[in-house]
Amino acid sequence: QVQLVESGGGSVQAGGSLRLSCAASGTTNSINCMGWFRQAPGKEREGVAAILTVSTYYADSVKGRFTISRDNAKNTLYLQMNNLKPEDTAMYYCAADRCYGGGWSRPTDFKNKGQGTQVTVSS
């Protein structure tokens, strides 16, 4: 079992930045892919970014603004979010799994999920 705890959310103005963190604990050697997805009220979950070793995936809506990274020594996943827009407002969730094939780029499907951290961007 893997536990994931997110932190770093908050309220910022458009154009601002936030850095989300996700601390993983438990049987972390059982996972090889990690990622972030978000969900805004009344909207479907959207995969934002994912990482598998040195490969990364980004949704078109965040490419060039968000950067995903992972510190394996600290079992921590990060999401650096720059030039935030009001449409980025959502609950952001960390997710992790043991991935095979192309599944690593779909964080909404990962088995282990955190409780989420709220990001609010005002115009």
Short mmCIF file of C-alpha atoms in Angstrom, two decimals:
data_model
loop_
_atom_site.label_atom_id
_atom_site.label_comp_id
_atom_site.label_asym_id
_atom_site.label_seq_id
_atom_site.Cartn_x
_atom_site.Cartn_y
_atom_site.Cartn_z
CA GLN A 1 0.00 0.00 0.00
CA VAL A 2 1.26 3.46 -0.89
CA GLN A 3 0.19 6.61 0.91
CA LEU A 4 0.37 9.97 -0.86
CA VAL A 5 0.13 13.35 0.85
CA GLU A 6 -0.03 16.54 -1.17
CA SER A 7 0.94 20.03 -0.03
CA GLY A 8 1.66 23.43 -1.50
CA GLY A 9 -1.72 24.48 -2.77
CA GLY A 10 -3.10 27.95 -2.17
CA SER A 11 -4.54 31.08 -3.69
CA VAL A 12 -2.62 33.18 -6.19
CA GLN A 13 -3.32 35.82 -8.77
CA ALA A 14 -3.14 35.06 -12.47
CA GLY A 15 0.45 34.97 -13.63
CA GLY A 16 1.68 33.73 -10.28
CA SER A 17 3.40 30.47 -9.37
CA LEU A 18 2.91 27.59 -6.97
CA ARG A 19 4.89 24.44 -6.28
CA LEU A 20 2.98 21.35 -5.27
CA SER A 21 4.65 18.51 -3.42
CA CYS A 22 3.56 14.92 -2.90
CA ALA A 23 5.23 12.80 -0.25
CA ALA A 24 4.97 9.06 -0.81
CA SER A 25 5.27 6.48 1.95
CA GLY A 26 4.61 2.78 2.42
CA THR A 27 5.63 0.26 -0.23
CA THR A 28 7.11 2.87 -2.55
CA ASN A 29 9.23 0.26 -4.31
CA SER A 30 5.96 -1.02 -5.80
CA ILE A 31 5.45 2.12 -7.91
CA ASN A 32 7.31 3.38 -10.94
CA CYS A 33 5.05 6.05 -12.36
CA MET A 34 3.67 9.11 -10.65
CA GLY A 35 1.59 12.02 -11.76
CA TRP A 36 -0.90 14.76 -11.07
CA PHE A 37 -4.49 15.18 -12.10
CA ARG A 38 -7.00 17.86 -11.24
CA GLN A 39 -10.72 18.26 -10.91
CA ALA A 40 -12.70 21.47 -10.91
CA PRO A 41 -16.30 21.65 -9.66
CA GLY A 42 -18.68 20.31 -12.26
CA LYS A 43 -15.88 19.12 -14.51
CA GLU A 44 -14.29 15.77 -15.24
CA ARG A 45 -10.91 14.76 -13.92
CA GLU A 46 -8.06 15.93 -16.13
CA GLY A 47 -4.63 14.37 -16.23
CA VAL A 48 -2.12 17.18 -15.86
CA ALA A 49 1.32 15.60 -15.87
CA ALA A 50 3.05 12.28 -15.30
CA ILE A 51 6.58 10.96 -15.00
CA LEU A 52 8.18 7.57 -15.56
CA THR A 53 11.96 7.52 -15.01
CA VAL A 54 13.07 10.31 -17.39
CA SER A 55 9.93 10.39 -19.53
CA THR A 56 7.33 13.07 -18.87
CA TYR A 57 3.82 13.76 -20.07
CA TYR A 58 1.93 17.05 -19.97
CA ALA A 59 -1.61 17.94 -20.91
CA ASP A 60 -1.73 20.45 -23.75
CA SER A 61 -3.38 22.95 -21.41
CA VAL A 62 -0.29 23.14 -19.17
CA LYS A 63 2.61 22.54 -21.55
CA GLY A 64 5.27 25.20 -21.20
CA ARG A 65 3.88 26.36 -17.84
CA PHE A 66 4.03 23.31 -15.56
CA THR A 67 7.03 21.10 -14.80
CA ILE A 68 6.85 17.71 -13.10
CA SER A 69 9.83 16.29 -11.27
CA ARG A 70 10.60 13.53 -8.83
CA ASP A 71 13.16 13.15 -6.05
CA ASN A 72 13.49 9.42 -5.60
CA ALA A 73 15.76 9.77 -2.56
CA LYS A 74 13.01 11.70 -0.78
CA ASN A 75 10.10 9.75 -2.31
CA THR A 76 8.62 13.09 -3.29
CA LEU A 77 6.91 14.27 -6.45
CA TYR A 78 6.70 17.93 -7.43
CA LEU A 79 4.68 20.06 -9.77
CA GLN A 80 6.05 23.51 -10.47
CA MET A 81 3.24 25.67 -11.84
CA ASN A 82 4.12 28.98 -13.46
CA ASN A 83 2.04 31.60 -15.23
CA LEU A 84 -1.09 30.28 -13.57
CA LYS A 85 -4.45 31.05 -15.14
CA PRO A 86 -7.93 31.19 -13.59
CA GLU A 87 -8.80 28.02 -15.54
CA ASP A 88 -6.11 26.18 -13.56
CA THR A 89 -8.32 26.51 -10.47
CA ALA A 90 -9.07 23.00 -9.24
CA MET A 91 -8.31 20.39 -6.62
CA TYR A 92 -4.98 18.82 -7.53
CA TYR A 93 -4.33 15.19 -6.74
CA CYS A 94 -1.13 13.18 -6.68
CA ALA A 95 -1.30 9.64 -8.04
CA ALA A 96 1.06 6.68 -8.36
CA ASP A 97 1.05 3.14 -9.69
CA ARG A 98 3.10 0.34 -11.20
CA CYS A 99 2.73 1.17 -14.88
CA TYR A 100 3.21 -0.91 -17.99
CA GLY A 101 3.19 0.21 -21.59
CA GLY A 102 1.47 3.49 -22.34
CA GLY A 103 -0.52 3.61 -19.13
CA TRP A 104 2.07 5.76 -17.43
CA SER A 105 0.71 8.91 -19.10
CA ARG A 106 -2.79 8.55 -17.62
CA PRO A 107 -2.54 9.63 -13.97
CA THR A 108 -6.33 9.61 -13.60
CA ASP A 109 -6.13 5.80 -13.87
CA PHE A 110 -3.38 5.28 -11.29
CA LYS A 111 -4.32 3.02 -8.40
CA ASN A 112 -2.96 5.12 -5.53
CA LYS A 113 -4.28 8.65 -5.03
CA GLY A 114 -3.83 11.35 -2.43
CA GLN A 115 -6.47 13.51 -0.77
CA GLY A 116 -5.77 16.54 -2.89
CA THR A 117 -4.69 20.14 -2.43
CA GLN A 118 -6.70 23.13 -3.60
CA VAL A 119 -5.31 25.61 -6.11
CA THR A 120 -7.25 28.81 -6.69
CA VAL A 121 -6.19 31.36 -9.28
CA SER A 122 -7.90 34.73 -9.36
CA SER A 123 -7.97 37.10 -12.31
#
